[in-house]
Coordinates of C-alpha atoms and ligand atoms in Angstrom, one line a residue:
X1 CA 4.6 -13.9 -18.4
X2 CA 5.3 -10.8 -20.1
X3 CA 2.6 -8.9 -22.2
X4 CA 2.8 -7.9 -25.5
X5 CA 2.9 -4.5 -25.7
X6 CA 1.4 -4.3 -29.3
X7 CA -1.3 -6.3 -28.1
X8 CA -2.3 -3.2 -25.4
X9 CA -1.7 -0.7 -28.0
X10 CA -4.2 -1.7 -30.3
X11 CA -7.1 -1.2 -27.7
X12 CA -5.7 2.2 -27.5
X13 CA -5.9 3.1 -30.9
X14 CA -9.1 5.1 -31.5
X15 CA -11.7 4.0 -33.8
X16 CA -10.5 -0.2 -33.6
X17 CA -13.1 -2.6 -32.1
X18 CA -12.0 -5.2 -30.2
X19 CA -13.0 -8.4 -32.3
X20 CA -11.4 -12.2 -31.5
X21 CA -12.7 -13.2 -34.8
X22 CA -11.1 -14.9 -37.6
X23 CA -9.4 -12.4 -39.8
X24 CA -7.7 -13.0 -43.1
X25 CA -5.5 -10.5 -44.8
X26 CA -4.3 -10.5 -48.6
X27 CA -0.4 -11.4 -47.2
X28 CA -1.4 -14.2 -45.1
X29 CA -2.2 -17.5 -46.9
X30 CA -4.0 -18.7 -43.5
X31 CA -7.0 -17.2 -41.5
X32 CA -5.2 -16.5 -38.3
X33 CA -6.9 -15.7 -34.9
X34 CA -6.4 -12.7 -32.7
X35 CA -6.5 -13.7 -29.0
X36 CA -9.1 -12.2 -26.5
X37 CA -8.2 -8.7 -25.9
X38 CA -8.0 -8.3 -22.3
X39 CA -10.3 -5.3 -20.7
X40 CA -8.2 -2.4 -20.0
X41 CA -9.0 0.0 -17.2
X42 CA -7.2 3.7 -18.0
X43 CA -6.0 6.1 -15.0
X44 CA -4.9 9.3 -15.8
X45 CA -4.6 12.3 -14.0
X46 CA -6.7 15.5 -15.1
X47 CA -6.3 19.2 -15.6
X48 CA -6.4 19.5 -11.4
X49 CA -3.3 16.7 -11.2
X50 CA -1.9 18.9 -13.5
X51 CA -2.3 22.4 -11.6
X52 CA -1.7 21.1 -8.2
X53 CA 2.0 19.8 -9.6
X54 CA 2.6 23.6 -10.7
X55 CA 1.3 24.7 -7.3
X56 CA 3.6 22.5 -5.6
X57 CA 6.4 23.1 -7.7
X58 CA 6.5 26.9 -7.0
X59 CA 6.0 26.4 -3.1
X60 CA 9.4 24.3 -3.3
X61 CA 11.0 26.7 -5.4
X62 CA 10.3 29.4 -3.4
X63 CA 10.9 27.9 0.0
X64 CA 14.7 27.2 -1.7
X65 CA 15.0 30.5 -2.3
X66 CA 14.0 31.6 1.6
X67 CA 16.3 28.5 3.0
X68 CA 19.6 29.8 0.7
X69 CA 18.9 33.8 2.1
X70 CA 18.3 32.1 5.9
X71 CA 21.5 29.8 5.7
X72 CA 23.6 33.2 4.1
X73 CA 22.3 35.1 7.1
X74 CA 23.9 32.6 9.6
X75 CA 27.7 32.1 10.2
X76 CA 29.0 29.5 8.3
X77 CA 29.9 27.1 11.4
X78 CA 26.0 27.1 12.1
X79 CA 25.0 27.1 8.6
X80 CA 25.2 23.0 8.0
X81 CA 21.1 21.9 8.6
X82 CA 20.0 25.6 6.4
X83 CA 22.1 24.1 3.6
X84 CA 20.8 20.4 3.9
X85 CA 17.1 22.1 4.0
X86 CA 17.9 23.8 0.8
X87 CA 19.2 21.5 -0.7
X88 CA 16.2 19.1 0.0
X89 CA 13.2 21.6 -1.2
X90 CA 15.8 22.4 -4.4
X91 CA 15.3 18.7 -5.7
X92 CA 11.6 18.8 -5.0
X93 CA 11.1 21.4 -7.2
X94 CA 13.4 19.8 -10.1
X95 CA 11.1 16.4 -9.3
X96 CA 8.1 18.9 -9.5
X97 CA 8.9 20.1 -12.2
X98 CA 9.5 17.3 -14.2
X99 CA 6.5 15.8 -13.4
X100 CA 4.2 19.0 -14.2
X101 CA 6.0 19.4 -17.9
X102 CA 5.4 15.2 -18.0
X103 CA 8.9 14.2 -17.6
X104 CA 8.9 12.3 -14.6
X105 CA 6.2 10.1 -15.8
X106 CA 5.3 7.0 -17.3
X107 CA 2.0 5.0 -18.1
X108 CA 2.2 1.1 -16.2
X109 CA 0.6 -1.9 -16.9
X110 CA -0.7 -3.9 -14.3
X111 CA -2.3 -7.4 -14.5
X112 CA -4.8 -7.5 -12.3
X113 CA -7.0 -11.1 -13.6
X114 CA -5.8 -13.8 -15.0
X115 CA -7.0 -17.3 -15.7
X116 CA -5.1 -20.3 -14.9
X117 CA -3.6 -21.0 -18.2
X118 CA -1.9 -17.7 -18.1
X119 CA -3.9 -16.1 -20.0
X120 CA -4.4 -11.9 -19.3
X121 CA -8.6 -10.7 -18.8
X122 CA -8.1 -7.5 -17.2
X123 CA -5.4 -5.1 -17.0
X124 CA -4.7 -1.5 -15.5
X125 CA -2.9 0.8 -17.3
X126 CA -1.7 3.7 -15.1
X127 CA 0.3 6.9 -14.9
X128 CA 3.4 6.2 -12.5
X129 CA 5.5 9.1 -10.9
X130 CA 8.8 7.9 -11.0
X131 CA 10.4 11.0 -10.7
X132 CA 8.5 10.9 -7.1
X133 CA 11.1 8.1 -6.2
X134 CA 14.4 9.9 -7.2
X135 CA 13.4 12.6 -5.4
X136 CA 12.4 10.4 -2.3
X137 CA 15.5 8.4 -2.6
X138 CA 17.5 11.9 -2.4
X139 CA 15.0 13.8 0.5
X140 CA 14.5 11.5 2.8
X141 CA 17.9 10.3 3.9
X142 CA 18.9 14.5 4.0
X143 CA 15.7 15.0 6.3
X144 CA 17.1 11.7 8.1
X145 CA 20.4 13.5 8.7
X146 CA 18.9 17.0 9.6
X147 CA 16.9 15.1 12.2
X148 CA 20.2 13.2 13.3
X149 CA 22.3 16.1 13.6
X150 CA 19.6 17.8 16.1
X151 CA 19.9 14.5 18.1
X152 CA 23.1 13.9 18.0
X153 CA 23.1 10.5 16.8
X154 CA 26.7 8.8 16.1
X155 CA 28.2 8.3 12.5
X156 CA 27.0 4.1 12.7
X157 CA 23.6 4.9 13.4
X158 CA 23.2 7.6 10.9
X159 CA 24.4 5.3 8.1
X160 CA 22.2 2.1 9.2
X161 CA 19.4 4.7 9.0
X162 CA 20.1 6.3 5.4
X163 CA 20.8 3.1 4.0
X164 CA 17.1 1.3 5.6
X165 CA 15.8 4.7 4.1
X166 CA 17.3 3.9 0.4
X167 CA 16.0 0.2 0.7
X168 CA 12.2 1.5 1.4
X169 CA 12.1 4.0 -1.1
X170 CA 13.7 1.5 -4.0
X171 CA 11.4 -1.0 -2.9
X172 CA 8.9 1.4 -3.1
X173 CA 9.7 2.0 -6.8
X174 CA 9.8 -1.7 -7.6
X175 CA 6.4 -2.2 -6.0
X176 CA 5.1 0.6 -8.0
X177 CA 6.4 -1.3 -11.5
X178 CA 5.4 -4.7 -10.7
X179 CA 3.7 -6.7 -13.2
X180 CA 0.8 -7.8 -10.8
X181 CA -0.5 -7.5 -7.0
X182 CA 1.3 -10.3 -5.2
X183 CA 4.4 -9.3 -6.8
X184 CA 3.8 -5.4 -5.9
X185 CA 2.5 -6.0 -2.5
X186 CA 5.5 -7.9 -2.2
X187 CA 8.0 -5.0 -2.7
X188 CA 5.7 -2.9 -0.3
X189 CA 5.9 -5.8 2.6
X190 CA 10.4 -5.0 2.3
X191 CA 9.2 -1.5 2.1
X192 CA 7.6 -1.8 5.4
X193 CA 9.8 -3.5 7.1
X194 CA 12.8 -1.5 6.1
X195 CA 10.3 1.7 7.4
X196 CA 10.1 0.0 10.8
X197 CA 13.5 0.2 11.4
X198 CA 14.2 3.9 10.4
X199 CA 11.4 4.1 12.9
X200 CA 13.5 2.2 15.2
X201 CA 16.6 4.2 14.4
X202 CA 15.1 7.6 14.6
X203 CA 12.7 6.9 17.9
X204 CA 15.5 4.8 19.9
X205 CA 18.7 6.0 19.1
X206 CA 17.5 9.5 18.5
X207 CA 16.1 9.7 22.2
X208 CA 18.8 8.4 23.6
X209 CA 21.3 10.6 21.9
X210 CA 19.4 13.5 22.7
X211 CA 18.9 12.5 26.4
X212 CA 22.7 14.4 26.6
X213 CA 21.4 17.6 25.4
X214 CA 19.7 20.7 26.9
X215 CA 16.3 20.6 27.4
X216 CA 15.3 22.7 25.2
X217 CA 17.0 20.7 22.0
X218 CA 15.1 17.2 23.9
X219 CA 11.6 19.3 24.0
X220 CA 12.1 20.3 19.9
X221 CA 13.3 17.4 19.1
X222 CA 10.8 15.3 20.5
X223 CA 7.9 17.5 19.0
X224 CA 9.8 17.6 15.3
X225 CA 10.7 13.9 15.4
X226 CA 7.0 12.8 16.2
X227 CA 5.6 14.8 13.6
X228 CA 7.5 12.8 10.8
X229 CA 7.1 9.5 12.1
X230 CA 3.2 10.8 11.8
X231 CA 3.4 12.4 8.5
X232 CA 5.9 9.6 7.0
X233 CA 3.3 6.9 8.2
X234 CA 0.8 8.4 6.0
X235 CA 2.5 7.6 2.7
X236 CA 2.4 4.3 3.2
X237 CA -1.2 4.8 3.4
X238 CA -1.6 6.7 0.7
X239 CA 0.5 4.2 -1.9
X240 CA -1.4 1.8 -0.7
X241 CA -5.1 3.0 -1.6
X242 CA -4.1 4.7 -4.8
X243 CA -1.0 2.7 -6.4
X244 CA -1.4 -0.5 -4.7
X245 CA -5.2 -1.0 -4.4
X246 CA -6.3 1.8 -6.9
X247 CA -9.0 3.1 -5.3
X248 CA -8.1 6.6 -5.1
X249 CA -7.5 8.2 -8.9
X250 CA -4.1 9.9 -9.7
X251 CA -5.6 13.1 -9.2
X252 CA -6.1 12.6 -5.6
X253 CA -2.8 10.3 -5.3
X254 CA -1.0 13.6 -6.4
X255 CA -3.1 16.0 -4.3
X256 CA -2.7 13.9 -1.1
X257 CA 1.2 14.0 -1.7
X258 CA 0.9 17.4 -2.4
X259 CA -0.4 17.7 0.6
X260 CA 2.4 15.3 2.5
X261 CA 5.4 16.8 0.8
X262 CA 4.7 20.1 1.6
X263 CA 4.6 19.7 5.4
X264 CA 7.3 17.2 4.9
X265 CA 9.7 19.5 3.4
X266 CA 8.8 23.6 3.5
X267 CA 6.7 23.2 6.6
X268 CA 9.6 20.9 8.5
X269 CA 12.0 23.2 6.7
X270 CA 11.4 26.5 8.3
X271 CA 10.4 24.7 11.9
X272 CA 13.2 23.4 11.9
X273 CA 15.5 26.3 10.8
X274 CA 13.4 28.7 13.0
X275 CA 13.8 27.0 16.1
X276 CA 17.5 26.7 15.2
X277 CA 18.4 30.0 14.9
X278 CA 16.3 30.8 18.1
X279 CA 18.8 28.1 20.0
X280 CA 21.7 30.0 17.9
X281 CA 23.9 30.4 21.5
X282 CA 23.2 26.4 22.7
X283 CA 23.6 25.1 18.9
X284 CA 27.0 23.1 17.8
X285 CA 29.4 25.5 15.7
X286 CA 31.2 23.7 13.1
X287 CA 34.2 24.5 13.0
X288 CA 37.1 23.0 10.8
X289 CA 37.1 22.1 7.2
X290 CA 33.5 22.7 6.8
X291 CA 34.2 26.4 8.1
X292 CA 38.0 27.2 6.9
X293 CA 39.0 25.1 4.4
X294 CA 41.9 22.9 4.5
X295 CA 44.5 24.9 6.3
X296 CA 48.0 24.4 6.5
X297 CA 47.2 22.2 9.4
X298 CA 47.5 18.3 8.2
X299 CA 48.4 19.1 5.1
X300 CA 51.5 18.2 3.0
X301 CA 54.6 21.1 3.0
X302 CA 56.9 20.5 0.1
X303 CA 60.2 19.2 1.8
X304 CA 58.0 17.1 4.8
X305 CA 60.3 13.8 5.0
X306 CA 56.9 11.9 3.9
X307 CA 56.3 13.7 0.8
X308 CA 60.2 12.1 -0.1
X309 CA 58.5 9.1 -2.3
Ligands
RET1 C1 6.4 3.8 0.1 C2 5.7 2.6 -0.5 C3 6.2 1.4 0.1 C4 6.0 1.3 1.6 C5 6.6 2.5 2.2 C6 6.7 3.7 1.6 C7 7.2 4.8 2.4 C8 7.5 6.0 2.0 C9 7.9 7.2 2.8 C10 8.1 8.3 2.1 C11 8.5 9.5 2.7 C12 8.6 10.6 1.9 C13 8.8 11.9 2.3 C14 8.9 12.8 1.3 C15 9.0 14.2 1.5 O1 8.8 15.0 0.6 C16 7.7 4.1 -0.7 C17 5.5 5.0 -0.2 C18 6.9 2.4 3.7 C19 8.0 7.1 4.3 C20 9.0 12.3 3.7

């Protein structure tokens, strides 16, 4: 059933009192009857949301900024997982800072009671972060391929994993527009389950590509690897007691992100870069395209018999 939106609006508008009396205006020949208004229950973050977005927002600028000196400072055949890093913080800080200057945001309804006849008692009106999910949806599969690249994991697996990665943070955004709970819990349950294979991806076929390696890339990426499935399992967690159940407030929904994406992103960032650089001798050199360019090797010379057509 959808809900009127001019219906929610009027609760909004200050000084009107609710009323489901008969009213009779001068255009209407008939006494008409404005429904029940349902009870609305507003969540909105504060001046702390507000600041800790800034906060964040500058951390992820700055961390850019370090990332593009570090990957300058390498040769550009080791230079591949500095420029994903960058890359990843870069967008956090555009997703930051739309949602500190309001941009990224928009207030939802939910339905949470209902009778049987259809008709709406209580609603939640709440802010949502969708820029959160663009961001998401571009971060996590290029933290997905930083960690793969460590491994070693072949092209097949990599793709399996980025695309389960897409289909849990889209499902993620659906949940988090869903009319009602059953609907939005159902989102989260493809959520999940697309989670528990990136889990499977990443833990199985990252260990096993790894196993080839030196010990020393095994060692870091065991430690590195384990610390996301830890910290990614926590967002879950946190989407469900503050956008699914709504029993945290959007201030601490944005603090405990805060909180997440900064050790998911600066924090894994310059781990992970350090420890590189430290492995510089044992790390893969990419050579090639990435490095020179298209050379005259494989490409088309003016009088080649194929280029005849
Ligand atoms: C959602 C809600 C639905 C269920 C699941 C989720 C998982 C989200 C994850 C996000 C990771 C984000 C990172 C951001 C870095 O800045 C979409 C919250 C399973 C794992 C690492």
């Amino acid at each position: 059933m959808m809900i009127p939106e001019g219906l929610f609006d009027q609760v909004l508008a200050p000084g009107m009192v609710p009323n489901s009396r008969p009213t009779q205006t001068s255009r209407l020949p008939f006494p008409t009857v404005t429904p029940d208004i349902p009870k609305v229950h507003h969540q909105y973050s504060t001046e702390v949301g507000h600041k800790t977005l800034w906060v964040v927002c500058v951390v992820m600028g700055v961390s850019s900024l370090v990332f593009y000196v570090m990957a300058m400072r390498v040769p550009v055949q080791k230079r591949l997982l500095h420029t994903i890093t960058a890359f990843i913080t870069t967008i956090a800080f555009l997703s930051y800072y739309a949602m500190a200057t309001g941009t990224g945001i928009d207030i939802h309804t939910t339905v949470i009671r209902e009778t049987k006849l259809h008709v709406i008692t209580e609603i939640v009106k709440r802010q949502v972060f969708w820029a959160r999910y663009v961001d998401w949806a571009l971060t996590t599969p290029l933290l997905l391929l930083d960690l793969s690249l460590l491994a070693g994991i072949n092209g097949a697996s990599i793709l399996v994993l980025m695309f389960s990665d897409l289909v849990m943070i889209l499902s993620g955004l659906f949940a988090a527009f869903s009319r009602d709970g059953p609907q939005g819990w159902g989102w989260y349950a493809f959520a999940c389950l697309a989670y528990l294979n990136v889990i499977y991806q990443l833990g199985y076929k990252g260990r096993h590509a790894v196993s080839t390696k030196d010990n020393k890339t095994k060692m870091f990426f065991g430690a590195i690897s384990l610390f996301t499935l830890v910290l990614w399992t926590l967002y879950p967690i946190v989407w469900g007691v503050a956008d699914g159940a709504r029993v945290v407030n959007v201030d601490g929904e944005i603090i405990a992100y805060a909180i997440l994406d900064i050790l998911a992103k600066p924090v894994f960032g310059f781990w992970l870069l350090l420890t590189h650089d430290s492995m510089a001798r044992t790390s893969p050199s990419i050579g090639g395209f990435w490095a020179h360019g298209l050379s005259s090797e494989g490409t088309l010379r003016v009088g080649d018999p194929h280029d005849e057509a």
